[in-house]
Amino acid sequence: MQKVFYIFRHGETDYNKERRWQGCGIDAPLNSTGVEQAKQLTATLANKDIQIIYSSPLQRALKTAHIVADSLNIPIKIIPNLREGNFGQAEGMLKTEIAIKFKDIFQEWYSDTNNMDICFPQGETKHQMQQRMLDVLDQLIKKPETVVSIASHGSSIRYLLMHFGYQPHKMQNTALYRLEYEDGIWRLEVL
């Protein structure tokens, strides 16, 4: 059995532009650039035979998914666990503020050691984000569709991809990845 997943990050929000951390607790909308990015993503996905989009419930991902789905005339289903990570007390803060207020955690968060157990106060660890996303993939493998798309968020996608050996340090809005599953074997392609 073969399944193909086209996984994309949402379009830009004003929080992204300001380098302000959103996490799952801040539900910022797409800005005009984010809407245009979603339209461009639609063109990239147009000939991929996608049957359905599974989306985070957060409006930045869901709006990106709707722009793509409406153009491709395919349905969307929301899966709450496709949400962005919970960054606890760091949510809503500028990246520069986080680097000062949570200096040790911030340095460890971006360290090459990739400590998967690190988290901000009252937040989710990288490992928890990764496991949540892997659990979603396990659910989707059992669905009847063979080509699906997933609309999610930078950190959740980043830690999912790390499980498959890819470590994107910088992920642009509407970044796109192709993940293929066949007979227990996964293959990842950066598009």
Short mmCIF file of N, CA and C in Angstrom, two decimals:
data_model
loop_
_atom_site.label_atom_id
_atom_site.label_comp_id
_atom_site.label_asym_id
_atom_site.label_seq_id
_atom_site.Cartn_x
_atom_site.Cartn_y
_atom_site.Cartn_z
N MET A 1 0.83 -1.18 0.00
CA MET A 1 0.00 0.00 0.00
C MET A 1 0.88 1.25 0.00
N GLN A 2 0.58 2.15 -0.91
CA GLN A 2 1.33 3.40 -1.00
C GLN A 2 0.44 4.57 -0.61
N LYS A 3 1.00 5.47 0.19
CA LYS A 3 0.33 6.72 0.56
C LYS A 3 1.31 7.85 0.32
N VAL A 4 0.81 8.96 -0.20
CA VAL A 4 1.64 10.14 -0.41
C VAL A 4 1.03 11.29 0.38
N PHE A 5 1.89 11.97 1.15
CA PHE A 5 1.49 13.11 1.96
C PHE A 5 2.23 14.35 1.47
N TYR A 6 1.49 15.38 1.10
CA TYR A 6 2.08 16.68 0.79
C TYR A 6 1.84 17.55 2.02
N ILE A 7 2.90 17.85 2.74
CA ILE A 7 2.81 18.56 4.00
C ILE A 7 3.28 20.00 3.79
N PHE A 8 2.43 20.95 4.15
CA PHE A 8 2.83 22.34 3.96
C PHE A 8 2.58 23.18 5.20
N ARG A 9 3.43 24.19 5.34
CA ARG A 9 3.28 25.18 6.40
C ARG A 9 2.32 26.26 5.91
N HIS A 10 1.63 26.87 6.83
CA HIS A 10 0.69 27.94 6.51
C HIS A 10 1.40 29.16 5.92
N GLY A 11 0.62 30.05 5.33
CA GLY A 11 1.14 31.31 4.81
C GLY A 11 1.48 32.28 5.93
N GLU A 12 2.04 33.41 5.55
CA GLU A 12 2.55 34.38 6.52
C GLU A 12 1.43 35.07 7.30
N THR A 13 1.73 35.35 8.58
CA THR A 13 0.89 36.19 9.43
C THR A 13 1.72 37.41 9.83
N ASP A 14 1.06 38.40 10.40
CA ASP A 14 1.82 39.55 10.90
C ASP A 14 2.78 39.13 12.02
N TYR A 15 2.39 38.13 12.79
CA TYR A 15 3.29 37.62 13.84
C TYR A 15 4.57 37.05 13.22
N ASN A 16 4.44 36.30 12.13
CA ASN A 16 5.63 35.79 11.44
C ASN A 16 6.51 36.93 10.98
N LYS A 17 5.89 37.94 10.42
CA LYS A 17 6.62 39.09 9.89
C LYS A 17 7.39 39.82 11.00
N GLU A 18 6.78 39.88 12.18
CA GLU A 18 7.40 40.55 13.33
C GLU A 18 8.40 39.65 14.07
N ARG A 19 8.45 38.38 13.68
CA ARG A 19 9.26 37.37 14.38
C ARG A 19 8.77 37.20 15.82
N ARG A 20 7.45 37.13 15.93
CA ARG A 20 6.77 36.95 17.21
C ARG A 20 6.23 35.51 17.26
N TRP A 21 6.47 34.83 18.35
CA TRP A 21 6.05 33.42 18.46
C TRP A 21 4.55 33.31 18.69
N GLN A 22 3.91 32.52 17.86
CA GLN A 22 2.47 32.33 17.96
C GLN A 22 2.14 31.11 18.81
N GLY A 23 2.70 29.97 18.45
CA GLY A 23 2.33 28.74 19.14
C GLY A 23 0.88 28.41 18.90
N CYS A 24 0.35 27.49 19.73
CA CYS A 24 -1.04 27.09 19.55
C CYS A 24 -2.01 27.98 20.30
N GLY A 25 -1.48 28.87 21.15
CA GLY A 25 -2.35 29.71 21.95
C GLY A 25 -2.70 31.04 21.31
N ILE A 26 -2.09 31.35 20.18
CA ILE A 26 -2.38 32.60 19.48
C ILE A 26 -2.86 32.24 18.07
N ASP A 27 -4.07 32.66 17.77
CA ASP A 27 -4.71 32.25 16.51
C ASP A 27 -4.73 33.42 15.53
N ALA A 28 -3.54 33.81 15.08
CA ALA A 28 -3.41 34.96 14.17
C ALA A 28 -3.85 34.58 12.75
N PRO A 29 -4.49 35.52 12.05
CA PRO A 29 -4.91 35.26 10.66
C PRO A 29 -3.75 35.47 9.68
N LEU A 30 -3.93 34.97 8.48
CA LEU A 30 -2.99 35.27 7.40
C LEU A 30 -3.03 36.76 7.10
N ASN A 31 -1.89 37.31 6.72
CA ASN A 31 -1.89 38.68 6.20
C ASN A 31 -2.00 38.58 4.67
N SER A 32 -1.95 39.71 3.98
CA SER A 32 -2.13 39.70 2.52
C SER A 32 -1.01 38.91 1.82
N THR A 33 0.20 38.98 2.35
CA THR A 33 1.30 38.18 1.79
C THR A 33 1.00 36.69 1.96
N GLY A 34 0.48 36.31 3.13
CA GLY A 34 0.15 34.91 3.39
C GLY A 34 -0.92 34.38 2.45
N VAL A 35 -1.91 35.22 2.13
CA VAL A 35 -2.95 34.83 1.17
C VAL A 35 -2.33 34.60 -0.20
N GLU A 36 -1.44 35.49 -0.63
CA GLU A 36 -0.77 35.33 -1.93
C GLU A 36 0.11 34.07 -1.94
N GLN A 37 0.80 33.81 -0.83
CA GLN A 37 1.63 32.60 -0.74
C GLN A 37 0.76 31.35 -0.88
N ALA A 38 -0.42 31.36 -0.27
CA ALA A 38 -1.32 30.21 -0.37
C ALA A 38 -1.79 30.02 -1.81
N LYS A 39 -2.05 31.11 -2.51
CA LYS A 39 -2.45 31.01 -3.92
C LYS A 39 -1.32 30.43 -4.76
N GLN A 40 -0.09 30.83 -4.48
CA GLN A 40 1.06 30.27 -5.21
C GLN A 40 1.23 28.79 -4.89
N LEU A 41 1.00 28.42 -3.64
CA LEU A 41 1.08 27.00 -3.25
C LEU A 41 0.06 26.17 -4.03
N THR A 42 -1.11 26.75 -4.25
CA THR A 42 -2.16 26.06 -5.01
C THR A 42 -1.65 25.66 -6.39
N ALA A 43 -0.94 26.55 -7.04
CA ALA A 43 -0.40 26.24 -8.37
C ALA A 43 0.59 25.07 -8.31
N THR A 44 1.39 25.04 -7.25
CA THR A 44 2.37 23.96 -7.09
C THR A 44 1.68 22.62 -6.86
N LEU A 45 0.55 22.64 -6.15
CA LEU A 45 -0.15 21.40 -5.80
C LEU A 45 -1.19 20.97 -6.84
N ALA A 46 -1.41 21.79 -7.85
CA ALA A 46 -2.52 21.58 -8.79
C ALA A 46 -2.52 20.22 -9.47
N ASN A 47 -1.38 19.68 -9.82
CA ASN A 47 -1.34 18.42 -10.58
C ASN A 47 -0.86 17.24 -9.75
N LYS A 48 -1.09 17.29 -8.45
CA LYS A 48 -0.60 16.22 -7.56
C LYS A 48 -1.66 15.17 -7.23
N ASP A 49 -2.86 15.33 -7.74
CA ASP A 49 -3.96 14.39 -7.50
C ASP A 49 -4.32 14.25 -6.03
N ILE A 50 -4.24 15.35 -5.30
CA ILE A 50 -4.58 15.34 -3.88
C ILE A 50 -6.09 15.13 -3.73
N GLN A 51 -6.45 14.24 -2.81
CA GLN A 51 -7.86 13.90 -2.62
C GLN A 51 -8.51 14.63 -1.45
N ILE A 52 -7.72 15.05 -0.48
CA ILE A 52 -8.24 15.70 0.72
C ILE A 52 -7.12 16.46 1.41
N ILE A 53 -7.48 17.50 2.15
CA ILE A 53 -6.51 18.20 2.99
C ILE A 53 -6.92 18.03 4.45
N TYR A 54 -6.00 17.58 5.26
CA TYR A 54 -6.19 17.53 6.71
C TYR A 54 -5.47 18.74 7.28
N SER A 55 -6.18 19.50 8.11
CA SER A 55 -5.64 20.78 8.57
C SER A 55 -5.68 20.94 10.08
N SER A 56 -4.72 21.71 10.55
CA SER A 56 -4.76 22.25 11.90
C SER A 56 -6.02 23.10 12.03
N PRO A 57 -6.58 23.21 13.25
CA PRO A 57 -7.74 24.07 13.43
C PRO A 57 -7.39 25.56 13.52
N LEU A 58 -6.11 25.89 13.68
CA LEU A 58 -5.73 27.30 13.81
C LEU A 58 -5.93 28.01 12.47
N GLN A 59 -6.48 29.24 12.53
CA GLN A 59 -6.96 29.89 11.31
C GLN A 59 -5.88 30.14 10.27
N ARG A 60 -4.61 30.33 10.67
CA ARG A 60 -3.57 30.56 9.67
C ARG A 60 -3.35 29.33 8.79
N ALA A 61 -3.41 28.15 9.39
CA ALA A 61 -3.29 26.91 8.61
C ALA A 61 -4.59 26.59 7.88
N LEU A 62 -5.70 26.77 8.58
CA LEU A 62 -7.00 26.44 7.99
C LEU A 62 -7.32 27.34 6.79
N LYS A 63 -7.01 28.62 6.88
CA LYS A 63 -7.24 29.53 5.75
C LYS A 63 -6.34 29.15 4.56
N THR A 64 -5.09 28.80 4.85
CA THR A 64 -4.19 28.35 3.78
C THR A 64 -4.78 27.10 3.12
N ALA A 65 -5.25 26.17 3.95
CA ALA A 65 -5.87 24.93 3.43
C ALA A 65 -7.10 25.25 2.59
N HIS A 66 -7.93 26.19 3.04
CA HIS A 66 -9.15 26.53 2.29
C HIS A 66 -8.82 27.15 0.93
N ILE A 67 -7.81 27.99 0.88
CA ILE A 67 -7.44 28.58 -0.41
C ILE A 67 -7.02 27.49 -1.39
N VAL A 68 -6.23 26.54 -0.92
CA VAL A 68 -5.80 25.43 -1.77
C VAL A 68 -6.98 24.53 -2.12
N ALA A 69 -7.75 24.14 -1.11
CA ALA A 69 -8.87 23.19 -1.33
C ALA A 69 -9.93 23.76 -2.26
N ASP A 70 -10.24 25.04 -2.08
CA ASP A 70 -11.26 25.66 -2.94
C ASP A 70 -10.81 25.65 -4.40
N SER A 71 -9.55 25.92 -4.63
CA SER A 71 -9.02 25.93 -5.99
C SER A 71 -8.98 24.53 -6.59
N LEU A 72 -8.64 23.54 -5.75
CA LEU A 72 -8.53 22.16 -6.25
C LEU A 72 -9.84 21.39 -6.15
N ASN A 73 -10.85 22.03 -5.56
CA ASN A 73 -12.17 21.41 -5.39
C ASN A 73 -12.08 20.09 -4.62
N ILE A 74 -11.42 20.14 -3.46
CA ILE A 74 -11.29 18.97 -2.60
C ILE A 74 -11.73 19.34 -1.19
N PRO A 75 -12.11 18.33 -0.39
CA PRO A 75 -12.57 18.62 0.97
C PRO A 75 -11.42 18.85 1.95
N ILE A 76 -11.79 19.43 3.09
CA ILE A 76 -10.86 19.65 4.21
C ILE A 76 -11.47 18.99 5.44
N LYS A 77 -10.61 18.35 6.21
CA LYS A 77 -11.01 17.86 7.53
C LYS A 77 -10.01 18.39 8.54
N ILE A 78 -10.53 18.84 9.67
CA ILE A 78 -9.67 19.37 10.74
C ILE A 78 -9.25 18.25 11.67
N ILE A 79 -7.96 18.24 11.98
CA ILE A 79 -7.42 17.34 12.99
C ILE A 79 -6.72 18.21 14.03
N PRO A 80 -7.28 18.29 15.24
CA PRO A 80 -6.71 19.18 16.26
C PRO A 80 -5.22 18.96 16.53
N ASN A 81 -4.73 17.75 16.43
CA ASN A 81 -3.33 17.47 16.73
C ASN A 81 -2.35 17.93 15.64
N LEU A 82 -2.86 18.53 14.57
CA LEU A 82 -1.98 19.14 13.58
C LEU A 82 -1.65 20.59 13.95
N ARG A 83 -2.11 21.01 15.12
CA ARG A 83 -1.87 22.39 15.58
C ARG A 83 -0.38 22.65 15.78
N GLU A 84 -0.06 23.91 15.98
CA GLU A 84 1.31 24.29 16.31
C GLU A 84 1.63 23.85 17.74
N GLY A 85 2.92 23.82 18.05
CA GLY A 85 3.33 23.47 19.40
C GLY A 85 2.86 24.49 20.42
N ASN A 86 2.81 24.04 21.65
CA ASN A 86 2.49 24.92 22.77
C ASN A 86 3.82 25.43 23.32
N PHE A 87 4.07 26.72 23.17
CA PHE A 87 5.31 27.32 23.65
C PHE A 87 5.15 27.99 25.01
N GLY A 88 4.05 27.70 25.68
CA GLY A 88 3.85 28.17 27.04
C GLY A 88 4.02 29.67 27.17
N GLN A 89 4.86 30.07 28.14
CA GLN A 89 5.03 31.49 28.45
C GLN A 89 5.74 32.27 27.33
N ALA A 90 6.32 31.59 26.38
CA ALA A 90 7.01 32.28 25.28
C ALA A 90 6.04 32.75 24.19
N GLU A 91 4.82 32.26 24.19
CA GLU A 91 3.86 32.64 23.15
C GLU A 91 3.54 34.12 23.21
N GLY A 92 3.51 34.74 22.05
CA GLY A 92 3.20 36.16 21.92
C GLY A 92 4.40 37.07 22.06
N MET A 93 5.53 36.50 22.42
CA MET A 93 6.74 37.31 22.61
C MET A 93 7.56 37.36 21.32
N LEU A 94 8.28 38.47 21.13
CA LEU A 94 9.23 38.55 20.03
C LEU A 94 10.37 37.56 20.29
N LYS A 95 10.94 37.06 19.23
CA LYS A 95 12.06 36.13 19.37
C LYS A 95 13.20 36.75 20.18
N THR A 96 13.45 38.03 19.97
CA THR A 96 14.52 38.70 20.72
C THR A 96 14.19 38.79 22.21
N GLU A 97 12.92 38.94 22.56
CA GLU A 97 12.50 38.96 23.96
C GLU A 97 12.67 37.59 24.60
N ILE A 98 12.33 36.55 23.85
CA ILE A 98 12.47 35.18 24.36
C ILE A 98 13.93 34.87 24.64
N ALA A 99 14.80 35.34 23.74
CA ALA A 99 16.24 35.09 23.89
C ALA A 99 16.79 35.70 25.17
N ILE A 100 16.15 36.75 25.66
CA ILE A 100 16.58 37.40 26.91
C ILE A 100 15.89 36.77 28.11
N LYS A 101 14.57 36.67 28.07
CA LYS A 101 13.80 36.20 29.23
C LYS A 101 14.05 34.72 29.53
N PHE A 102 14.19 33.90 28.48
CA PHE A 102 14.41 32.47 28.66
C PHE A 102 15.74 32.07 28.01
N LYS A 103 16.79 32.78 28.37
CA LYS A 103 18.08 32.66 27.70
C LYS A 103 18.58 31.21 27.58
N ASP A 104 18.62 30.48 28.68
CA ASP A 104 19.15 29.10 28.66
C ASP A 104 18.29 28.18 27.81
N ILE A 105 16.99 28.28 27.99
CA ILE A 105 16.08 27.44 27.20
C ILE A 105 16.18 27.79 25.73
N PHE A 106 16.21 29.08 25.43
CA PHE A 106 16.30 29.55 24.05
C PHE A 106 17.56 29.02 23.36
N GLN A 107 18.69 29.13 24.05
CA GLN A 107 19.95 28.63 23.48
C GLN A 107 19.89 27.12 23.25
N GLU A 108 19.32 26.41 24.19
CA GLU A 108 19.19 24.95 24.05
C GLU A 108 18.20 24.59 22.94
N TRP A 109 17.15 25.38 22.82
CA TRP A 109 16.12 25.14 21.79
C TRP A 109 16.75 25.15 20.38
N TYR A 110 17.69 26.08 20.17
CA TYR A 110 18.33 26.22 18.87
C TYR A 110 19.70 25.55 18.79
N SER A 111 20.07 24.80 19.80
CA SER A 111 21.37 24.13 19.83
C SER A 111 21.42 22.97 18.84
N ASP A 112 22.60 22.68 18.34
CA ASP A 112 22.79 21.54 17.43
C ASP A 112 22.57 20.20 18.11
N THR A 113 22.53 20.20 19.44
CA THR A 113 22.31 18.93 20.16
C THR A 113 20.89 18.42 19.96
N ASN A 114 19.96 19.32 19.59
CA ASN A 114 18.56 18.95 19.39
C ASN A 114 17.99 18.16 20.55
N ASN A 115 18.09 18.74 21.73
CA ASN A 115 17.49 18.16 22.93
C ASN A 115 15.98 18.14 22.73
N MET A 116 15.41 16.97 22.54
CA MET A 116 13.98 16.84 22.25
C MET A 116 13.11 16.98 23.49
N ASP A 117 13.74 17.05 24.67
CA ASP A 117 12.97 17.16 25.91
C ASP A 117 12.90 18.60 26.43
N ILE A 118 13.46 19.54 25.68
CA ILE A 118 13.45 20.94 26.09
C ILE A 118 12.07 21.54 25.86
N CYS A 119 11.65 22.44 26.74
CA CYS A 119 10.39 23.17 26.54
C CYS A 119 10.45 24.47 27.31
N PHE A 120 9.59 25.40 26.93
CA PHE A 120 9.44 26.66 27.64
C PHE A 120 8.46 26.43 28.79
N PRO A 121 8.52 27.25 29.84
CA PRO A 121 7.63 27.04 30.98
C PRO A 121 6.17 26.91 30.54
N GLN A 122 5.54 25.85 31.00
CA GLN A 122 4.14 25.52 30.72
C GLN A 122 3.91 25.15 29.25
N GLY A 123 4.98 24.79 28.55
CA GLY A 123 4.86 24.45 27.14
C GLY A 123 5.06 22.97 26.86
N GLU A 124 5.09 22.65 25.60
CA GLU A 124 5.21 21.30 25.08
C GLU A 124 6.66 21.07 24.66
N THR A 125 7.19 19.87 24.88
CA THR A 125 8.55 19.56 24.43
C THR A 125 8.55 19.29 22.93
N LYS A 126 9.74 19.36 22.35
CA LYS A 126 9.88 19.01 20.93
C LYS A 126 9.42 17.58 20.69
N HIS A 127 9.77 16.70 21.63
CA HIS A 127 9.38 15.29 21.48
C HIS A 127 7.86 15.12 21.52
N GLN A 128 7.19 15.87 22.38
CA GLN A 128 5.73 15.79 22.42
C GLN A 128 5.10 16.26 21.12
N MET A 129 5.66 17.32 20.53
CA MET A 129 5.17 17.79 19.23
C MET A 129 5.37 16.70 18.18
N GLN A 130 6.57 16.15 18.16
CA GLN A 130 6.90 15.11 17.18
C GLN A 130 5.97 13.91 17.32
N GLN A 131 5.78 13.44 18.54
CA GLN A 131 4.94 12.26 18.76
C GLN A 131 3.49 12.53 18.37
N ARG A 132 3.01 13.73 18.66
CA ARG A 132 1.65 14.11 18.28
C ARG A 132 1.48 14.04 16.76
N MET A 133 2.46 14.55 16.03
CA MET A 133 2.40 14.53 14.57
C MET A 133 2.53 13.12 14.01
N LEU A 134 3.40 12.31 14.61
CA LEU A 134 3.54 10.92 14.18
C LEU A 134 2.25 10.15 14.42
N ASP A 135 1.57 10.43 15.53
CA ASP A 135 0.29 9.78 15.80
C ASP A 135 -0.73 10.11 14.72
N VAL A 136 -0.72 11.37 14.25
CA VAL A 136 -1.62 11.76 13.16
C VAL A 136 -1.30 10.96 11.90
N LEU A 137 -0.01 10.85 11.55
CA LEU A 137 0.36 10.07 10.36
C LEU A 137 -0.11 8.62 10.49
N ASP A 138 0.03 8.05 11.67
CA ASP A 138 -0.44 6.67 11.88
C ASP A 138 -1.94 6.56 11.63
N GLN A 139 -2.70 7.58 12.03
CA GLN A 139 -4.14 7.59 11.76
C GLN A 139 -4.43 7.71 10.27
N LEU A 140 -3.68 8.58 9.60
CA LEU A 140 -3.95 8.85 8.19
C LEU A 140 -3.57 7.69 7.29
N ILE A 141 -2.61 6.89 7.70
CA ILE A 141 -2.25 5.70 6.92
C ILE A 141 -3.45 4.77 6.77
N LYS A 142 -4.32 4.77 7.74
CA LYS A 142 -5.48 3.87 7.75
C LYS A 142 -6.67 4.42 6.96
N LYS A 143 -6.58 5.69 6.55
CA LYS A 143 -7.67 6.31 5.78
C LYS A 143 -7.66 5.79 4.34
N PRO A 144 -8.79 5.87 3.65
CA PRO A 144 -8.86 5.31 2.29
C PRO A 144 -8.11 6.13 1.23
N GLU A 145 -7.94 7.43 1.46
CA GLU A 145 -7.29 8.26 0.44
C GLU A 145 -5.82 7.87 0.30
N THR A 146 -5.32 7.93 -0.93
CA THR A 146 -3.92 7.55 -1.18
C THR A 146 -3.01 8.76 -1.35
N VAL A 147 -3.57 9.92 -1.70
CA VAL A 147 -2.77 11.15 -1.84
C VAL A 147 -3.48 12.24 -1.03
N VAL A 148 -2.84 12.66 0.05
CA VAL A 148 -3.44 13.65 0.92
C VAL A 148 -2.46 14.79 1.16
N SER A 149 -3.02 15.89 1.63
CA SER A 149 -2.19 17.01 2.00
C SER A 149 -2.45 17.34 3.46
N ILE A 150 -1.44 17.89 4.12
CA ILE A 150 -1.52 18.27 5.52
C ILE A 150 -1.12 19.74 5.65
N ALA A 151 -2.00 20.53 6.27
CA ALA A 151 -1.72 21.95 6.53
C ALA A 151 -1.40 22.09 8.01
N SER A 152 -0.18 22.51 8.30
CA SER A 152 0.23 22.59 9.70
C SER A 152 1.15 23.80 9.91
N HIS A 153 2.09 23.67 10.84
CA HIS A 153 2.86 24.79 11.35
C HIS A 153 4.35 24.46 11.41
N GLY A 154 5.16 25.51 11.43
CA GLY A 154 6.61 25.37 11.36
C GLY A 154 7.23 24.40 12.34
N SER A 155 6.99 24.59 13.62
CA SER A 155 7.63 23.72 14.61
C SER A 155 7.08 22.30 14.56
N SER A 156 5.79 22.16 14.44
CA SER A 156 5.21 20.82 14.39
C SER A 156 5.74 20.04 13.18
N ILE A 157 5.83 20.71 12.04
CA ILE A 157 6.38 20.05 10.84
C ILE A 157 7.86 19.78 11.03
N ARG A 158 8.61 20.73 11.57
CA ARG A 158 10.06 20.58 11.76
C ARG A 158 10.38 19.31 12.57
N TYR A 159 9.70 19.13 13.70
CA TYR A 159 10.03 17.99 14.57
C TYR A 159 9.49 16.69 14.01
N LEU A 160 8.44 16.75 13.21
CA LEU A 160 8.00 15.56 12.47
C LEU A 160 9.07 15.14 11.47
N LEU A 161 9.57 16.10 10.68
CA LEU A 161 10.56 15.79 9.66
C LEU A 161 11.87 15.28 10.26
N MET A 162 12.21 15.74 11.46
CA MET A 162 13.42 15.26 12.12
C MET A 162 13.35 13.76 12.35
N HIS A 163 12.15 13.24 12.57
CA HIS A 163 11.98 11.79 12.75
C HIS A 163 12.43 11.04 11.49
N PHE A 164 12.31 11.68 10.33
CA PHE A 164 12.67 11.06 9.06
C PHE A 164 14.06 11.49 8.59
N GLY A 165 14.84 12.10 9.48
CA GLY A 165 16.23 12.41 9.19
C GLY A 165 16.50 13.77 8.58
N TYR A 166 15.47 14.60 8.46
CA TYR A 166 15.66 15.93 7.87
C TYR A 166 15.54 16.98 8.96
N GLN A 167 16.47 17.93 8.99
CA GLN A 167 16.46 18.95 10.03
C GLN A 167 16.43 20.35 9.44
N PRO A 168 15.24 20.82 9.07
CA PRO A 168 15.15 22.18 8.53
C PRO A 168 15.30 23.21 9.64
N HIS A 169 16.32 24.03 9.57
CA HIS A 169 16.50 25.06 10.59
C HIS A 169 15.63 26.27 10.30
N LYS A 170 15.50 26.60 9.05
CA LYS A 170 14.67 27.74 8.64
C LYS A 170 13.61 27.19 7.70
N MET A 171 12.36 27.48 8.00
CA MET A 171 11.27 26.99 7.17
C MET A 171 10.43 28.18 6.72
N GLN A 172 10.39 28.41 5.44
CA GLN A 172 9.61 29.51 4.88
C GLN A 172 8.12 29.22 5.02
N ASN A 173 7.32 30.27 5.03
CA ASN A 173 5.88 30.07 4.99
C ASN A 173 5.52 29.38 3.69
N THR A 174 4.59 28.48 3.75
CA THR A 174 4.13 27.58 2.67
C THR A 174 5.22 26.65 2.16
N ALA A 175 6.25 26.39 2.98
CA ALA A 175 7.24 25.36 2.62
C ALA A 175 6.48 24.06 2.40
N LEU A 176 6.96 23.26 1.45
CA LEU A 176 6.25 22.05 1.04
C LEU A 176 7.18 20.84 1.07
N TYR A 177 6.66 19.73 1.60
CA TYR A 177 7.42 18.48 1.71
C TYR A 177 6.54 17.34 1.23
N ARG A 178 7.19 16.38 0.57
CA ARG A 178 6.46 15.18 0.11
C ARG A 178 6.97 14.00 0.91
N LEU A 179 6.06 13.33 1.60
CA LEU A 179 6.40 12.17 2.41
C LEU A 179 5.63 10.99 1.85
N GLU A 180 6.35 9.94 1.50
CA GLU A 180 5.73 8.76 0.90
C GLU A 180 5.88 7.56 1.82
N TYR A 181 4.81 6.82 1.94
CA TYR A 181 4.80 5.60 2.75
C TYR A 181 4.43 4.42 1.87
N GLU A 182 5.23 3.38 1.91
CA GLU A 182 4.90 2.17 1.17
C GLU A 182 5.48 0.96 1.88
N ASP A 183 4.60 0.05 2.24
CA ASP A 183 4.99 -1.21 2.88
C ASP A 183 5.93 -1.00 4.07
N GLY A 184 5.58 -0.05 4.93
CA GLY A 184 6.35 0.19 6.14
C GLY A 184 7.59 1.05 5.96
N ILE A 185 7.85 1.52 4.75
CA ILE A 185 9.04 2.35 4.48
C ILE A 185 8.60 3.77 4.15
N TRP A 186 9.28 4.74 4.77
CA TRP A 186 9.01 6.16 4.55
C TRP A 186 10.12 6.79 3.72
N ARG A 187 9.75 7.67 2.78
CA ARG A 187 10.71 8.45 2.00
C ARG A 187 10.28 9.91 2.01
N LEU A 188 11.23 10.78 2.26
CA LEU A 188 10.94 12.21 2.34
C LEU A 188 11.61 12.95 1.20
N GLU A 189 10.87 13.91 0.63
CA GLU A 189 11.40 14.76 -0.43
C GLU A 189 11.06 16.21 -0.10
N VAL A 190 12.04 17.07 -0.17
CA VAL A 190 11.81 18.50 0.05
C VAL A 190 11.49 19.13 -1.31
N LEU A 191 10.35 19.78 -1.40
CA LEU A 191 9.92 20.36 -2.68
C LEU A 191 10.20 21.85 -2.73
#
